[in-house]
Short mmCIF file of C-alpha atoms in Angstrom, two decimals:
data_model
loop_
_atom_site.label_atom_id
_atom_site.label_comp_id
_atom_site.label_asym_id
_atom_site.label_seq_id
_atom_site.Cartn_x
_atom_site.Cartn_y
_atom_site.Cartn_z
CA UNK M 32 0.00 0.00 0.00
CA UNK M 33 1.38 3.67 -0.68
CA UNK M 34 2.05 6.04 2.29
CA UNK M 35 1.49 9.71 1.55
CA UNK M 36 2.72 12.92 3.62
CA UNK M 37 -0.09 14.23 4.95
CA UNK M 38 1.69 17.09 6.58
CA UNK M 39 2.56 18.27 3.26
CA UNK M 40 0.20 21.63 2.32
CA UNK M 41 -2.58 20.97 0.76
CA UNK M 42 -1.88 22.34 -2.42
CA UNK M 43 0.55 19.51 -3.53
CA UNK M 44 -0.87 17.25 -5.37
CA UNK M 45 -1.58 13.53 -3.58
CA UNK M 46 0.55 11.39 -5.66
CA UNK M 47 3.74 13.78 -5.48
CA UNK M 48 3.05 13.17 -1.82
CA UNK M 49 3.97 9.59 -1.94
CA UNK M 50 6.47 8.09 0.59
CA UNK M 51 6.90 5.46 2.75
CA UNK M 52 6.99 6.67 6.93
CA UNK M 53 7.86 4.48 9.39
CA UNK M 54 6.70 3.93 13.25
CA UNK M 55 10.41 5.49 14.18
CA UNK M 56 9.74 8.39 12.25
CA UNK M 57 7.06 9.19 14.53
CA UNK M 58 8.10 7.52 17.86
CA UNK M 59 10.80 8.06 20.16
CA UNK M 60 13.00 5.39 22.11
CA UNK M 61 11.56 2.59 19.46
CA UNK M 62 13.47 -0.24 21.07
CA UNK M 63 10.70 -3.38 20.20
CA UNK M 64 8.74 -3.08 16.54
CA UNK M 65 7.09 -6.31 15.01
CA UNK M 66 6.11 -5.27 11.83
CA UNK M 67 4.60 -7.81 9.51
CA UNK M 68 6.21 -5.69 6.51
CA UNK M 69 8.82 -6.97 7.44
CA UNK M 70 9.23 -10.65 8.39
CA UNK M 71 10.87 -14.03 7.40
CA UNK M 72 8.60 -16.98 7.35
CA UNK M 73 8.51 -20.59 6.30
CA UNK M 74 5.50 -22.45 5.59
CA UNK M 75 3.57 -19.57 5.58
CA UNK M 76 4.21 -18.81 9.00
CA UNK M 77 6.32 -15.78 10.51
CA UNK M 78 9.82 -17.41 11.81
CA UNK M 79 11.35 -13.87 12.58
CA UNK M 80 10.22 -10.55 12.73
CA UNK M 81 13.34 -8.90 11.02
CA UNK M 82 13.08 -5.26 12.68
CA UNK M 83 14.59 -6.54 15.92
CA UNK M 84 15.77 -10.06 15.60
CA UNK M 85 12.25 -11.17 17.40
CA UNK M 86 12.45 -14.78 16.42
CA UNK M 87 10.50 -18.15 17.12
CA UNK M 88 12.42 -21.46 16.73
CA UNK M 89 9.85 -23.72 17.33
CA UNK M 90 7.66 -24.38 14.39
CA UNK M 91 4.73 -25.26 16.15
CA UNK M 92 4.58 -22.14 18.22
CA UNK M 93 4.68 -19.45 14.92
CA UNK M 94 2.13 -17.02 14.18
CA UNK M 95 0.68 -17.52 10.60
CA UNK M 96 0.77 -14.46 8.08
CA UNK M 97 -1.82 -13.25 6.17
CA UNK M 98 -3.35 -10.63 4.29
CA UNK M 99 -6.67 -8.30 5.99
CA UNK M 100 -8.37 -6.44 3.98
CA UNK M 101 -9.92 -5.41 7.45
CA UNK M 102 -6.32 -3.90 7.67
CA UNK M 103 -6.96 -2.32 3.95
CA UNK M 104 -5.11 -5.13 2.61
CA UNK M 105 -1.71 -4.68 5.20
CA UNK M 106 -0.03 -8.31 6.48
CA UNK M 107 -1.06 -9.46 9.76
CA UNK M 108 0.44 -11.95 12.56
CA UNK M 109 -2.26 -14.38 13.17
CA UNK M 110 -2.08 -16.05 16.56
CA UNK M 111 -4.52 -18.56 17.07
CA UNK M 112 -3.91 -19.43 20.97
CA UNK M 113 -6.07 -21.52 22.78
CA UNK M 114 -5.81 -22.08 26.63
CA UNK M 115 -4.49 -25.88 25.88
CA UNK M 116 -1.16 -24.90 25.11
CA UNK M 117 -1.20 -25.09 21.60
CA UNK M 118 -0.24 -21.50 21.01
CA UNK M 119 1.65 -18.86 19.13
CA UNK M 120 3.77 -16.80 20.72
CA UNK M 121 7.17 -14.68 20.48
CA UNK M 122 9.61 -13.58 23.29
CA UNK M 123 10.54 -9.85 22.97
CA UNK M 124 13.78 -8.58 23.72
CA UNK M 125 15.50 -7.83 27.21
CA UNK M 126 13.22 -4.88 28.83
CA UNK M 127 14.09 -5.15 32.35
CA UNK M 128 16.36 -2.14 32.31
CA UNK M 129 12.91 0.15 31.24
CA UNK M 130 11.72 2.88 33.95
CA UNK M 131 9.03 4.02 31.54
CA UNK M 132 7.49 2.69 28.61
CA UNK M 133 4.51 3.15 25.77
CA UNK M 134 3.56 0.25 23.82
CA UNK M 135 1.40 0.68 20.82
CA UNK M 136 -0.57 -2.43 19.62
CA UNK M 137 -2.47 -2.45 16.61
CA UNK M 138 -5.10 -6.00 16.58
CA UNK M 139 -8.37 -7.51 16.12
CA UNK M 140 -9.53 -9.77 18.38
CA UNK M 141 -10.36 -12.98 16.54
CA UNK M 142 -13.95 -14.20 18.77
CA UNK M 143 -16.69 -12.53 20.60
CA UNK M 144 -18.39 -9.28 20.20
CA UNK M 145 -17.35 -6.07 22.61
CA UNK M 146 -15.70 -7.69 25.20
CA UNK M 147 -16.97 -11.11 25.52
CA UNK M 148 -14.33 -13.68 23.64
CA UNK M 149 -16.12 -17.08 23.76
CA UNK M 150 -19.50 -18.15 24.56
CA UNK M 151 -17.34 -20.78 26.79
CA UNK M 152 -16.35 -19.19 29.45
CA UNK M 153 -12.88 -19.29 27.85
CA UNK M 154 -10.80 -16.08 28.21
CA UNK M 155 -8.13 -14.89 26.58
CA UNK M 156 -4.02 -13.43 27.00
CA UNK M 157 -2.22 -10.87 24.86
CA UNK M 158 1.16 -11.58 27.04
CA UNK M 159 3.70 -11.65 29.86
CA UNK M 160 6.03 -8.66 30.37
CA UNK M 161 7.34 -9.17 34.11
CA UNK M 162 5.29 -9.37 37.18
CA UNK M 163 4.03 -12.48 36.46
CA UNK M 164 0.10 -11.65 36.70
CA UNK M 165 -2.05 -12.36 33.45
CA UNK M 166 -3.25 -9.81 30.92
CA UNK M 167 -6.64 -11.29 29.73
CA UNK M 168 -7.54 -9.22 26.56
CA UNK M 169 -10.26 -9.50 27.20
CA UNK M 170 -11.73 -11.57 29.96
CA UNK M 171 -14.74 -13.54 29.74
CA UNK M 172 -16.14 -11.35 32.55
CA UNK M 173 -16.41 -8.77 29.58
CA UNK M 174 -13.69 -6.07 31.20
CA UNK M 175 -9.69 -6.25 30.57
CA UNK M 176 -7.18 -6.83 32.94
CA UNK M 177 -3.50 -5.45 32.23
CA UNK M 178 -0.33 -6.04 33.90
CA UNK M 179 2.01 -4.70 31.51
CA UNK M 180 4.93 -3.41 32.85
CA UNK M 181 3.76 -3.05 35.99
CA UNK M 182 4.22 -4.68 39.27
CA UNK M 183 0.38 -4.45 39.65
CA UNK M 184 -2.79 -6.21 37.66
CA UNK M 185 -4.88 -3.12 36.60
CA UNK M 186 -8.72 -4.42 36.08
CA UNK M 187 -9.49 -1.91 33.42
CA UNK M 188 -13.29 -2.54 33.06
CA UNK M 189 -14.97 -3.19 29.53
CA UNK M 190 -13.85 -2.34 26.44
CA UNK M 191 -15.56 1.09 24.47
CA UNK M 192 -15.18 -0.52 21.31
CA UNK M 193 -15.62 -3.77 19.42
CA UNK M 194 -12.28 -5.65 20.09
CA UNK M 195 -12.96 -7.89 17.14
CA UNK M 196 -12.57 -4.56 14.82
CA UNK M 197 -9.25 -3.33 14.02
CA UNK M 198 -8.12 -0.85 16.87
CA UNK M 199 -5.01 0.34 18.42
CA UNK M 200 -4.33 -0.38 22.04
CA UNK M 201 -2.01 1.77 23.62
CA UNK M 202 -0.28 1.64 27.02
CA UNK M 203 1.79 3.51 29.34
CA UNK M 204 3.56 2.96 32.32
CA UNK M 205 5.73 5.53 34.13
CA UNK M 206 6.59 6.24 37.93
CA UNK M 207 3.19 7.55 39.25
CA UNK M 208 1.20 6.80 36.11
CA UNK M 209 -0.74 3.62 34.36
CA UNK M 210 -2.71 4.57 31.40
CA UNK M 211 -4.93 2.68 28.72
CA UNK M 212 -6.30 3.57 25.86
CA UNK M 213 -8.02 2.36 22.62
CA UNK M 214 -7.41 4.23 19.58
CA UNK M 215 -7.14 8.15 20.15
CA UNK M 216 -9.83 8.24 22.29
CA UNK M 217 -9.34 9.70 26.07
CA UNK M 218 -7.65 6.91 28.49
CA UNK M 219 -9.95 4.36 29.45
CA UNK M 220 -8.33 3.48 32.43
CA UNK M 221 -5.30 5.48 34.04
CA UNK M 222 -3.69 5.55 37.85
CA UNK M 223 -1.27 7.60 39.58
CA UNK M 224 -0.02 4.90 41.29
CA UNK M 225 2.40 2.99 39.59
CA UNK M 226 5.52 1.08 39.81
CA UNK M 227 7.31 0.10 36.58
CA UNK M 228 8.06 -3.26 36.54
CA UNK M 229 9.69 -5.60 33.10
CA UNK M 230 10.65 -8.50 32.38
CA UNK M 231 14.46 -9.33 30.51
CA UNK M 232 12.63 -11.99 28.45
CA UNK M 233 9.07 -10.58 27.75
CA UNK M 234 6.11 -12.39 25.57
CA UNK M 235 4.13 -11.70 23.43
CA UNK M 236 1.05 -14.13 22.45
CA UNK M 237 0.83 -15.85 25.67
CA UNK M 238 0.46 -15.38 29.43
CA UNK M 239 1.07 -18.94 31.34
CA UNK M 240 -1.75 -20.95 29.28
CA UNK M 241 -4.08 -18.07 28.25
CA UNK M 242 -3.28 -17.04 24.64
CA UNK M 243 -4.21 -14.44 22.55
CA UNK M 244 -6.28 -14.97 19.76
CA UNK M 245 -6.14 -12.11 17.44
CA UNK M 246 -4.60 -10.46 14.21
CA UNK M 247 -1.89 -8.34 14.63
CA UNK M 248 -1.00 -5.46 12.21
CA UNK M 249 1.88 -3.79 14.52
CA UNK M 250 3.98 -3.70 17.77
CA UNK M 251 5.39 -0.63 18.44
CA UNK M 252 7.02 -0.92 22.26
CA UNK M 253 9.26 2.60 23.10
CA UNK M 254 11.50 2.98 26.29
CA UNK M 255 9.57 6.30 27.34
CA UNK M 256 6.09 8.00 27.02
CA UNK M 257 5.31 9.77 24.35
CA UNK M 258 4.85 13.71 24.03
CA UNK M 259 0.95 14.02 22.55
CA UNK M 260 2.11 15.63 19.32
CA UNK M 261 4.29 12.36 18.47
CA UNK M 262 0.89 10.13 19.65
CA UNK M 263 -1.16 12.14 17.85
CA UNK M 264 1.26 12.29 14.45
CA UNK M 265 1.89 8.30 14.79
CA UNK M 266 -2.14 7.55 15.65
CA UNK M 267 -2.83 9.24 11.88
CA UNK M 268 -0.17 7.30 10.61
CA UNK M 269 -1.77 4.39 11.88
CA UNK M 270 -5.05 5.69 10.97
CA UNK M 271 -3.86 5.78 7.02
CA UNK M 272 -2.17 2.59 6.94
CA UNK M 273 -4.59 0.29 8.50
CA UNK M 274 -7.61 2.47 7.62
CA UNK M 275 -8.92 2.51 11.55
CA UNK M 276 -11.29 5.25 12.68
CA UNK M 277 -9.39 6.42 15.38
#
């Protein structure tokens, strides 16, 4: 898909516009991206995501990529985790060093409407990033629960959107301050009260057995928060590429 400069005035015309941005042109302290742009698979599924050496040796445990045209036609990482242990997942590098963090995740949740996964009473992870308490995105309870790089588990109460639509779910954690959000919207949860908290070997796709089921477009994770004009320029870039009404 071609990128365009939307910052550009006005009066230029679209296709002399035409470029190709990426997440660290509009983030700062980019120190995790998975970006299904940019991968190395086998068998159709993703062995390595090549931006940062994220890699997955066993075969059985790969995401599989695909094409969305819910993502206007971008490659996704599809992890289809159930709570059996047959499930996809990726460990991150070493975070542990991190006193404040923003983590962008771009995904559609792959059952349920809102915030109920499974008519089952199944619930699902998203993954594991130090303290050791699961991240159910979402629970079957119908609210979220987030421990991400944090020594706490945050319940964050239901979701304001449908989960199984493409949607951006951002994160921060800071001394003093826990925030979530989905898309550009105001936080949907946020605390002053917070202790940062990582793990060196941090997962993505799994949380003990609870998996995530989902499609994921992007994983942006940055070693600080973000100012809001560098949210707000990176949410419109996300906005363009993956067509989401943010």
């Amino acid at each position: 898909m071609l990128a365009y400069d939307l910052s550009a005035d006005v009066s230029t015309p679209l296709d002399q516009r035409k470029v190709d941005p990426q997440p660290g042109d509009f983030l700062t302290g980019l120190v995790v991206l998975l970006d299904p742009r940019h991968v190395v698979t086998s068998g159709g599924k993703i062995v390595t995501f090549t931006d940062h050496g994220v890699t997955q040796a066993d075969a059985t445990k790969r995401a599989t990529l695909a094409t969305s045209a819910a993502f206007s036609d971008e490659p996704v990482a599809v992890f289809a985790g159930v709570s059996s242990g047959a499930h996809c997942f990726y460990t991150l590098p070493n975070l542990s060093a991190l006193t404040a963090c923003e983590a962008f995740i771009v995904l559609a949740c792959t059952y349920g409407t809102g915030g109920i996964p499974f008519p089952n009473d199944t619930v699902t992870g998203l993954w594991s990033t130090g303290n050791g308490l699961p991240t159910h995105y979402p629970h079957d309870s119908g609210g979220i629960y987030e421990s991400f790089g944090t020594t706490a588990r945050y319940a964050v109460g239901p979701p304001a959107i449908t989960m199984t639509q493409p949607h951006v779910y951002t994160l921060r954690s800071a001394a003093g301050l826990f925030a979530v959000a989905h898309n550009a919207a105001a936080p949907l949860f946020t605390t002053a009260s917070n202790t940062v908290q990582f793990s060196a070997a941090p997962v993505l796709g799994v949380q003990g057995s609870v998996a995530l089921n989902a499609s994921v477009a992007l994983l942006a994770i940055c070693d600080r928060v973000q100012t809001t004009e560098a949210r707000a320029a990176f949410y419109a870039y996300l906005a363009y590429r993956f067509g989401i009404a943010m």
